[in-house]
Tab-separated table of C-alpha atoms in Angstrom:
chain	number	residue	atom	x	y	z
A	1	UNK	CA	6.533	188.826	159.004
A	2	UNK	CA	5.141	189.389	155.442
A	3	UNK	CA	6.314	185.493	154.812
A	4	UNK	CA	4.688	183.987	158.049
A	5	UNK	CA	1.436	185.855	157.058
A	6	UNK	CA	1.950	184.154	153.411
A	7	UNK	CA	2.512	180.503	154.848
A	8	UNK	CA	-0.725	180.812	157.562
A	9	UNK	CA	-2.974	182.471	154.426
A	10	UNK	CA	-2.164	179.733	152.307
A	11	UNK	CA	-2.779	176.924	155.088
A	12	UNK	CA	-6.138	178.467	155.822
A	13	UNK	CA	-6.942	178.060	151.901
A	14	UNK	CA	-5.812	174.455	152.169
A	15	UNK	CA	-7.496	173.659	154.745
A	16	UNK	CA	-10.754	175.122	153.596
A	17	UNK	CA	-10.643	173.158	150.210
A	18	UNK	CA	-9.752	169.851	151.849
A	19	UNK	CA	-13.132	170.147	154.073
A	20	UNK	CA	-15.173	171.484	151.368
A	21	UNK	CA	-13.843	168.622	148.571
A	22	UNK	CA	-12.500	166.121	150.577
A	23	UNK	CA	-13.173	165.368	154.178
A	24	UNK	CA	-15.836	167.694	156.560
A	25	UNK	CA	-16.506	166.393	160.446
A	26	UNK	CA	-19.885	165.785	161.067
A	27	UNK	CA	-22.307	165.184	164.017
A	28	UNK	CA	-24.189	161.979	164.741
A	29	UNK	CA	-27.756	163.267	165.915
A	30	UNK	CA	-29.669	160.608	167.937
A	31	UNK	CA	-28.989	157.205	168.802
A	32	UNK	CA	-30.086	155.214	165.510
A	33	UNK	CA	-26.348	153.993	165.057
A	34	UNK	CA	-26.216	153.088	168.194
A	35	UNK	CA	-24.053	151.118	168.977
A	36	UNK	CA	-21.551	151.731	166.138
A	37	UNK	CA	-22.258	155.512	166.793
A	38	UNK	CA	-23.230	157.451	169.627
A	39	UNK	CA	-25.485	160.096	169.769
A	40	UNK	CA	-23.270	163.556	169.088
A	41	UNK	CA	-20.301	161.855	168.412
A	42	UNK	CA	-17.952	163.750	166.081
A	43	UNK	CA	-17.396	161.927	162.647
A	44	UNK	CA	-15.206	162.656	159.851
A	45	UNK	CA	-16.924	161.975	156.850
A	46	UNK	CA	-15.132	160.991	153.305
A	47	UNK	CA	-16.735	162.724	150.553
A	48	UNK	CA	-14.701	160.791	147.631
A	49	UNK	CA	-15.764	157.438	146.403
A	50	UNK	CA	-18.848	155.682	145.851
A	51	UNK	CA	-21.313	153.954	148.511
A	52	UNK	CA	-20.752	150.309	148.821
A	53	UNK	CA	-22.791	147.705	150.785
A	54	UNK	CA	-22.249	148.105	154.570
A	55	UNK	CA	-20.867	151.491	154.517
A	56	UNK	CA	-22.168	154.541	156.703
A	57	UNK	CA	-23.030	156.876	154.983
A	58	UNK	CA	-24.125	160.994	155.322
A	59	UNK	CA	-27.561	161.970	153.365
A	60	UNK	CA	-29.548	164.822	153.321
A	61	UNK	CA	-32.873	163.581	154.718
A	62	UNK	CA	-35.118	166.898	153.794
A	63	UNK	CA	-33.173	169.574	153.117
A	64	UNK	CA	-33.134	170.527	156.575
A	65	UNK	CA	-30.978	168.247	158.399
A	66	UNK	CA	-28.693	165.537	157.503
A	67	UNK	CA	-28.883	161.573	158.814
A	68	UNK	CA	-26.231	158.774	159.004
A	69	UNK	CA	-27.216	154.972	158.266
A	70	UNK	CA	-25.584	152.064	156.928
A	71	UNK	CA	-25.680	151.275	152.995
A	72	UNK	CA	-27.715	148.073	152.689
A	73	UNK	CA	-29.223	147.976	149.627
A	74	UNK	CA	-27.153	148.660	145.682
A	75	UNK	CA	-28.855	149.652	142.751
A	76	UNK	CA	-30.631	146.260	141.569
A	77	UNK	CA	-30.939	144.692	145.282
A	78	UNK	CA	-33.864	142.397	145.968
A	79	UNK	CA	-33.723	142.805	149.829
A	80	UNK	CA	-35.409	140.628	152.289
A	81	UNK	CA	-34.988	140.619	155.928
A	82	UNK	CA	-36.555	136.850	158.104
A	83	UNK	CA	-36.425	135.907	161.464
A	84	UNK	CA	-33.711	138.411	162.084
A	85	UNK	CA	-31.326	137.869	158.999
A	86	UNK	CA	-30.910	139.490	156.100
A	87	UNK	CA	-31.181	138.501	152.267
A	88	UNK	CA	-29.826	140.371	150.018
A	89	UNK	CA	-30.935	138.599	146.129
A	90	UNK	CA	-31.587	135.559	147.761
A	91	UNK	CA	-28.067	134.963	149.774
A	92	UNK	CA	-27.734	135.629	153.472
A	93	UNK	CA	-25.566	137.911	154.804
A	94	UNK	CA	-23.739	138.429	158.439
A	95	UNK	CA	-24.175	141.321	160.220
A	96	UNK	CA	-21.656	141.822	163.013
A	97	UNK	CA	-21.819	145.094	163.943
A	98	UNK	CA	-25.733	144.332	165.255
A	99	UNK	CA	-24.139	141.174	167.485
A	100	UNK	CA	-23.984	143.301	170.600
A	101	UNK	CA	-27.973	144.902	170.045
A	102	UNK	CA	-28.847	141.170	169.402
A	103	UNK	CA	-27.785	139.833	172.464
A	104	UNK	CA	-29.336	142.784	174.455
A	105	UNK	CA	-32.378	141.523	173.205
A	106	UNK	CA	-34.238	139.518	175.743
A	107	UNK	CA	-37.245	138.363	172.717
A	108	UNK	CA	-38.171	139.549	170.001
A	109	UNK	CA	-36.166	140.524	167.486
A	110	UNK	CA	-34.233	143.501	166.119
A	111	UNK	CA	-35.135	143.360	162.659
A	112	UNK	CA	-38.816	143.017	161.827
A	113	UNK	CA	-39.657	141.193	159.112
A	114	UNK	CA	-39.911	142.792	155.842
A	115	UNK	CA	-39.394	142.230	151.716
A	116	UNK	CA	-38.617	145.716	150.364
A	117	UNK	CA	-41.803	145.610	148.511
A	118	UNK	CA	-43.705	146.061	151.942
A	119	UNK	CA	-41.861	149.163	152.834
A	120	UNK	CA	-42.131	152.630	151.406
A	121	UNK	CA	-39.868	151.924	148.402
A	122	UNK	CA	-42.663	149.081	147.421
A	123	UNK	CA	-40.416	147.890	144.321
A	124	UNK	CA	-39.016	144.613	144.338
A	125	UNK	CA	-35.317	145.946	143.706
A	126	UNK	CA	-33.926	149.275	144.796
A	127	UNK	CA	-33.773	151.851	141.856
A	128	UNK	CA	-31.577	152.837	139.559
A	129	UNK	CA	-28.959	155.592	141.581
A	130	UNK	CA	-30.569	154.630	144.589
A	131	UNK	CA	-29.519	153.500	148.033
A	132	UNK	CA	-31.410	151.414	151.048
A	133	UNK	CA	-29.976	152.095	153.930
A	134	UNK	CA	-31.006	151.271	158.086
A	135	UNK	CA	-29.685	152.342	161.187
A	136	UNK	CA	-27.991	149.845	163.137
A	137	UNK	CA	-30.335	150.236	166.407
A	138	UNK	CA	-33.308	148.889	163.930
A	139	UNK	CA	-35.741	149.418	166.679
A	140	UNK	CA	-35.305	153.778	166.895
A	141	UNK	CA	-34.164	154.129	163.251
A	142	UNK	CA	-35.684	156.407	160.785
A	143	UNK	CA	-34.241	155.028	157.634
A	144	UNK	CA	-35.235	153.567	154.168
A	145	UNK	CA	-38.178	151.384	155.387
A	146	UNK	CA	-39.876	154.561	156.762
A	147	UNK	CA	-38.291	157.495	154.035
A	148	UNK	CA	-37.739	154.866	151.247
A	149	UNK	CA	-34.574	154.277	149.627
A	150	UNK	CA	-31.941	157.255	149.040
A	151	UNK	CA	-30.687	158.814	146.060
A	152	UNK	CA	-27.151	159.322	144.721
A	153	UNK	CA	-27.335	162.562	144.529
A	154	UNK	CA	-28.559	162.937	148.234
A	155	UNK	CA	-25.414	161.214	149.852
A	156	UNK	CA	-22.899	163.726	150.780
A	157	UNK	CA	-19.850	161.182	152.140
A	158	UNK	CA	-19.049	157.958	153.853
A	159	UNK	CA	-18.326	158.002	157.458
A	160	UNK	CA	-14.508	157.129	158.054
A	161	UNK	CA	-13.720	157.692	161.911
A	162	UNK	CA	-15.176	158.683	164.798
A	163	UNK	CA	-13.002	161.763	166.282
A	164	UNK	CA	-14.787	162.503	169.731
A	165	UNK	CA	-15.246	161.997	172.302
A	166	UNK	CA	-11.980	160.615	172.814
A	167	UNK	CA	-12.399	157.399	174.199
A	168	UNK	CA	-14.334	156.289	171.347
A	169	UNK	CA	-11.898	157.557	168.726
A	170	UNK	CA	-11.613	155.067	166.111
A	171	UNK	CA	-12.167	154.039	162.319
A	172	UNK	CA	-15.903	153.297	161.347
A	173	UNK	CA	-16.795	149.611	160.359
């Protein structure tokens, strides 16, 4: 008995270091990933690694809750978005995963027009250990061009799979 109570103590300690260090599930609150991620969909979040351009990442927004957008801006970025495509130091970028909201539309478009000067971060380039980041539903998104960009310190992982419900289980792009 004494040896089955060993083995389930040291899972439990396991366990509890891998979510505090290494992976933790999260919940997506509201629908400004939609339609990458669903409004209280279950996400496991990474928390090794650095941010790179295009990945979803975990912040804390205030100290009271926590908010999930997509990385679009590095550290030195001039970004620029026009007539619906975005510029990132002068080169154009795709960006697939808003192909379904686009073709929702029916005018308008998704992305406003913007230079990151004209939004709350008014620099030219995104700071030093800073992120810009933007929900992929760009019309209900509360994300850089409202809260300006994101520190380092303030991103607690990168989103790696959604885990429920089940039959949208899969890895995060």
């Amino acid at each position: 008995m004494f040896e089955w109570i060993k083995a389930l103590i040291i899972a439990l300690i396991i366990s509890f270091l891998i979510r505090i260090f290494i992976f933790s599930p999260v919940v997506v609150d509201g629908a400004s990933m939609e339609p990458t991620l669903h409004d209280q969909s279950r996400v496991v979040m990474s928390k090794l690694g650095e941010p790179d351009r295009f990945d979803i990442v975990v912040f804390d927004s205030d100290g009271e809750r926590d908010l999930i957008k997509r990385v679009i801006g590095l550290p030195g970025d001039e970004i620029t978005y026009k007539n619906d495509h975005l510029y990132i130091n002068g080169k154009e970028y795709d960006e697939p995963y808003l192909d379904e909201l686009k073709e929702a539309l029916e005018r308008g478009m998704l992305t406003d027009d913007f230079e990151l000067k004209d939004t709350k971060v008014s620099q030219t380039v995104v700071p030093e250990g800073h992120y810009f980041v933007l929900g992929d539903n760009r019309k209900r998104s509360l994300d850089s061009r409202v809260i300006g960009v994101i520190s380092e310190e303030r991103i607690l992982g990168k989103a790696k799979a959604v885990i429920w419900p089940m039959d949208h289980m899969e890895v995060v792009k």
